[in-house]
Amino acid sequence: MEFSAKDFKDFFKAIVTMVEEEKDYLCELDRKLGDGDHGVTMSIGWQAVNEKLNNELLEEEDCAKVSITVGKTFLSAVGSSVGPLYATGFMRGAKVVKGKTVVNDNDLAEYWIAFAKGIKERGQAEVGDKTMIDTLEPFYIALEKAFAETPDFLTAFTKAVSEAKKGMESTKDLVSKKGRSSRLGERSVGAQDPGATSAFFILSTFLDIAKERTATAS
Amino acid sequence: MEFSAKDFKDFFKAIVTMVEEEKDYLCELDRKLGDGDHGVTMSIGWQAVNEKLNNELLEEEDCAKVSITVGKTFLSAVGSSVGPLYATGFMRGAKVVKGKTVVNDNDLAEYWIAFAKGIKERGQAEVGDKTMIDTLEPFYIALEKAFAETPDFLTAFTKAVSEAKKGMESTKDLVSKKGRSSRLGERSVGAQDPGATSAFFILSTFLDIAKERTATAS
Amino acid sequence: MKKLMNDPKNVVEEMVEGYVKAHPDYIKQLPENDRALVTARETSDGKVGILIGGGSGHEPGFLGYVGDGMADGVAVGNIFASPSPDPILEVTKAIDKGAGVVYLYGNYAGDVMNFGMAAEMADLEEDIQVGMAKASDDVASAPKAEKEKRRGIAGEFFIYKAAGAAADFGYDLNEVVRVANKANDNTRSMGVGLSPCYLPQTGKPSFEIEDDEMEIGLGHHGEPGIEKGPLETADRVADRLVQDILADIEINEGDNVVVLVNGLGSTPRMDLYIVFRRVEQILSEKGIKIYRSYVGDYITSLEMGGCSVTLMKLDDELTKMVDHPVDCPMFVQK
Amino acid sequence: MKKLMNDPKNVVEEMVEGYVKAHPDYIKQLPENDRALVTARETSDGKVGILIGGGSGHEPGFLGYVGDGMADGVAVGNIFASPSPDPILEVTKAIDKGAGVVYLYGNYAGDVMNFGMAAEMADLEEDIQVGMAKASDDVASAPKAEKEKRRGIAGEFFIYKAAGAAADFGYDLNEVVRVANKANDNTRSMGVGLSPCYLPQTGKPSFEIEDDEMEIGLGHHGEPGIEKGPLETADRVADRLVQDILADIEINEGDNVVVLVNGLGSTPRMDLYIVFRRVEQILSEKGIKIYRSYVGDYITSLEMGGCSVTLMKLDDELTKMVDHPVDCPMFVQK
Ligand SMILES: Nc1ncnc2c1ncn2[C@@H]1O[C@H](COP(=O)(O)OP(=O)(O)O)[C@@H](O)[C@H]1O
Ligand SMILES: Nc1ncnc2c1ncn2[C@@H]1O[C@H](COP(=O)(O)OP(=O)(O)O)[C@@H](O)[C@H]1O
Ligand SMILES: [Mg+2]
Ligand SMILES: [Mg+2]
Ligand SMILES: [Mg+2]
Ligand SMILES: [Mg+2]
């Protein structure tokens, strides 16, 4: 499949919409484990991104530049834990598609692997720590494996997102070890991690867009 | 009727009991007009008095000394608006019965007139200001008049207490002018003044005791 | 009601005990009366003594303001109740340095009577000259024509500040009283309540208010205000408070004022600074200059929600008083 | 939830604006970034710069502590969210006087990442040497063996105090970091929550708690604590908090400590002094000497109810740091 800077921008727009819809739910999850602001933080960040999409980025045709601007804008607007995490993700992804106005299946797979690995490197969390890494690590492992077997992005990404979902859901039963909720110990069991959830939402938003584009193309 | 220092002490004990019973009601009235503490203040003050009654005053046979100690103790324990007011009342009353171990009808009438006038002098409020003076001024006017007509304390006091009651009830319809509630203006209409109420309770407690003593004596 | 306390009967005693233990280099209890607290530091001979006091529950008011540059002693009452004359008299005796003592308190029936009685006793029994000045800064509490009927709220802080400085500068008794009265004459406050406080002994809210309401002009013991209305934005609240103040006292373009945005107990600093922001906008639109600002909890009502705005108009003398340094456990100014 | 605010989206901007307008002689915004605030006073050449920061909603933390003797600048985050690297970097550039800058912040994932990224940029892009020290004083937040995992709560105040003084005394970057770390190593806190705070943007309580419950060891963003239990008396609460602290750090008879009883936002001073009273009793029974006490709102969580107790064990060096005078808008020490 071919994916242009415009497609990236549509994807980021779709996140903006998704975040507004899921804002309350993400806050609610964070209220149980942390300080209750995850939805607010995501909204502040993606609204700032939206502003850029509607102005500076309107004419931008370089996929990497779009992704870098999104990451930087998000980080500037929110700080917080997820600022550096998602910003690092989008900036590492950008590196992979540097200078490209259109990317292919291989680029996309590499983009998402770099995204997830970048976040892991930034946050230094392990699977089982009850963070977004529980979503992202199974995701990138599955993506690497599936794409190596059959180099079709949509197929591989679909598989990876279903691993991401399992990972997200696994955080319900985990005692949290990283981040604000780590001190909760046993009391954290039963609550799904907000960051693991928003990470899954981002991935599944991309999956929807990717499916759409493939459907239109074929 | 004859009234001894022991009778005075019984009277003050009866106030202690009455105040504990009416504490919440007095606070409730003060909550509407003022700072909600009138019952608490009365309780603190009369508990301190109770302590004295059960110790230093146990053997005291001088009516004036009992009344002075009650006034001073109450004042020390509470300060507040009612501290100086009731303390002045009991101390002015004491002046009238100075050195007496037993008092007669005339003394009692003078005691209560001095009590009420002393409070009026201390507080400088007028009838209609929505304070305890609305209870106490009609009370002492009636007492003076009735006792001058028929010098029987119980009869005169009974009449005076019924005037006191009317006075207390009149505070419901008054716009308050003195004390904390004076800034309420029209919004104070409908609420009965807490001090006017506690003053009436004190008088009617005395009426009960006086009736009892008369019944026992006859 | 949720409080960190032991027996509700002992809250004042235990607070005072904790306070004195926390700041032994600042303050001590007099052996004669544990509600009588005086500065632990030696004050100079011939200095007019400054005595403050009132009910408890207003912390940092009033015990928090005993220290260099403010008060020399405080008489501590029960919650929301004036102290009785006993501790006032004991403090008077302890802080008199031959130049007399000035009593500063809010204009409430109870305080007027108790401080009045104490002043009489100090004169008659102790031969100590006493001056008095009452704070009556609350615009909401009586019409302009009856300023002397108004109660004192957060503006009391400025009266302490001015009188405390005057005493430090060596002013005599009458002069300290004059400065205190001038500070009071130049000071106006207006408050707004959002949520009640709870008396420890009754556990009851001091007033009833709906989730979407505010009470304009309420007193700092929870006495009802002049008007209940829908909760508005911080800007509209500030507009209203400042407007009522400026309608009551002439402050002209070019005049200097000090501003106090005072929290009533449970209002975050964030909210107070948001209110201050608008106050500053209004004043600067009018060309009124803010000489100094105080934003925080200065005189509270337990955990009441809301705030008040106070302006004091300055002249050269009051400016000097405002600038004077202070060192108290709950308020320090360099 | 009732707040004095305008649009919930603007609370931080408006607070900062109000703050800077209220204290122009103390603090200013940098033109490059309105979340980057630095002291309005000239700091001396060669002095190590002290940079603090964190989420908003903790006022007086963190912007309230910029001033003489404490921090030279602050990076202001959204409510309960670490500032991004941008304002941190701008402050770094503004306060570097050639001796480098020390970042002081609480041990939270967000702060660690954002301050860490800023430090890298300062080094790479600006060639400014950056030192870092994290507060991790909250005993409840991880077992003793994992002290480095613990979050920073009210004890951060002592770290600022110590590092700010060290920088003033002319210590070099490594020495300032050493003093900050020593202060942190010697500091332990334990908190209790009685009532939640409300995020302006969601209007939701930060945690659920019954009228007769308390939450031991909760974080100062409303993160759940280690244990929910029935609300106890102030004395029993103080016993519990101090006991957990003393089980975690060796403080012996004859040792000196500084004590901080910190209100979380809506807890009256009265309650805090009642808690302090018991803390003092326990320590004096054990022969531990209180060198200095701080009681009040030092690091809050909007209008959360409850308090924390912090002890810092002193040695000669830390004593000198604690004694150093401070002049900030929200904290002055003579
Ligand atoms: N070190 C980390 N690595 C990966 N993810 C993390 C890390 N720390 C926190 N997170 C994620 O961040 C989420 C919280 O984000 P958010 O609420 O926006 O920030 P904050 O914790 O600063 O309030 C957590 O649910 C978790 O998934
Ligand atoms: N000047 C006055 N003269 C007579 N009674 C007064 C005066 N001022 C107040 N009071 C009485 O005091 C009562 C309030 O008492 P209380 O609540 O105990 O004291 P405070 O007003 O100090 O809280 C009022 O209801 C009123 O009856
Ligand atoms: Mg969060
Ligand atoms: Mg009352
Ligand atoms: Mg009262
Ligand atoms: Mg947060």
Tab-separated table of C-alpha atoms and ligand atoms in Angstrom, chain B residues 30-31 34-39 41 80-81 180 194, chain C residues 80-81, ligand 4:
chain	number	residue	atom	x	y	z
B	30	ASP	CA	-27.496	30.632	65.139
B	31	ARG	CA	-26.596	28.896	61.909
B	34	GLY	CA	-24.939	34.046	62.725
B	35	ASP	CA	-21.985	31.729	63.080
B	36	GLY	CA	-23.806	28.671	64.362
B	37	ASP	CA	-22.052	28.397	67.696
B	38	HIS	CA	-24.541	29.665	70.253
B	39	GLY	CA	-25.383	26.206	71.590
B	41	THR	CA	-20.817	28.450	73.519
B	80	SER	CA	-18.061	35.496	72.914
B	81	SER	CA	-21.093	37.824	72.900
B	180	ARG	CA	-23.471	39.267	63.658
B	194	PRO	CA	-30.669	32.364	69.348
C	80	PHE	CA	-15.478	31.977	66.293
C	81	ALA	CA	-15.914	33.468	69.766
E	4	MG	MG	-22.795	32.797	67.447
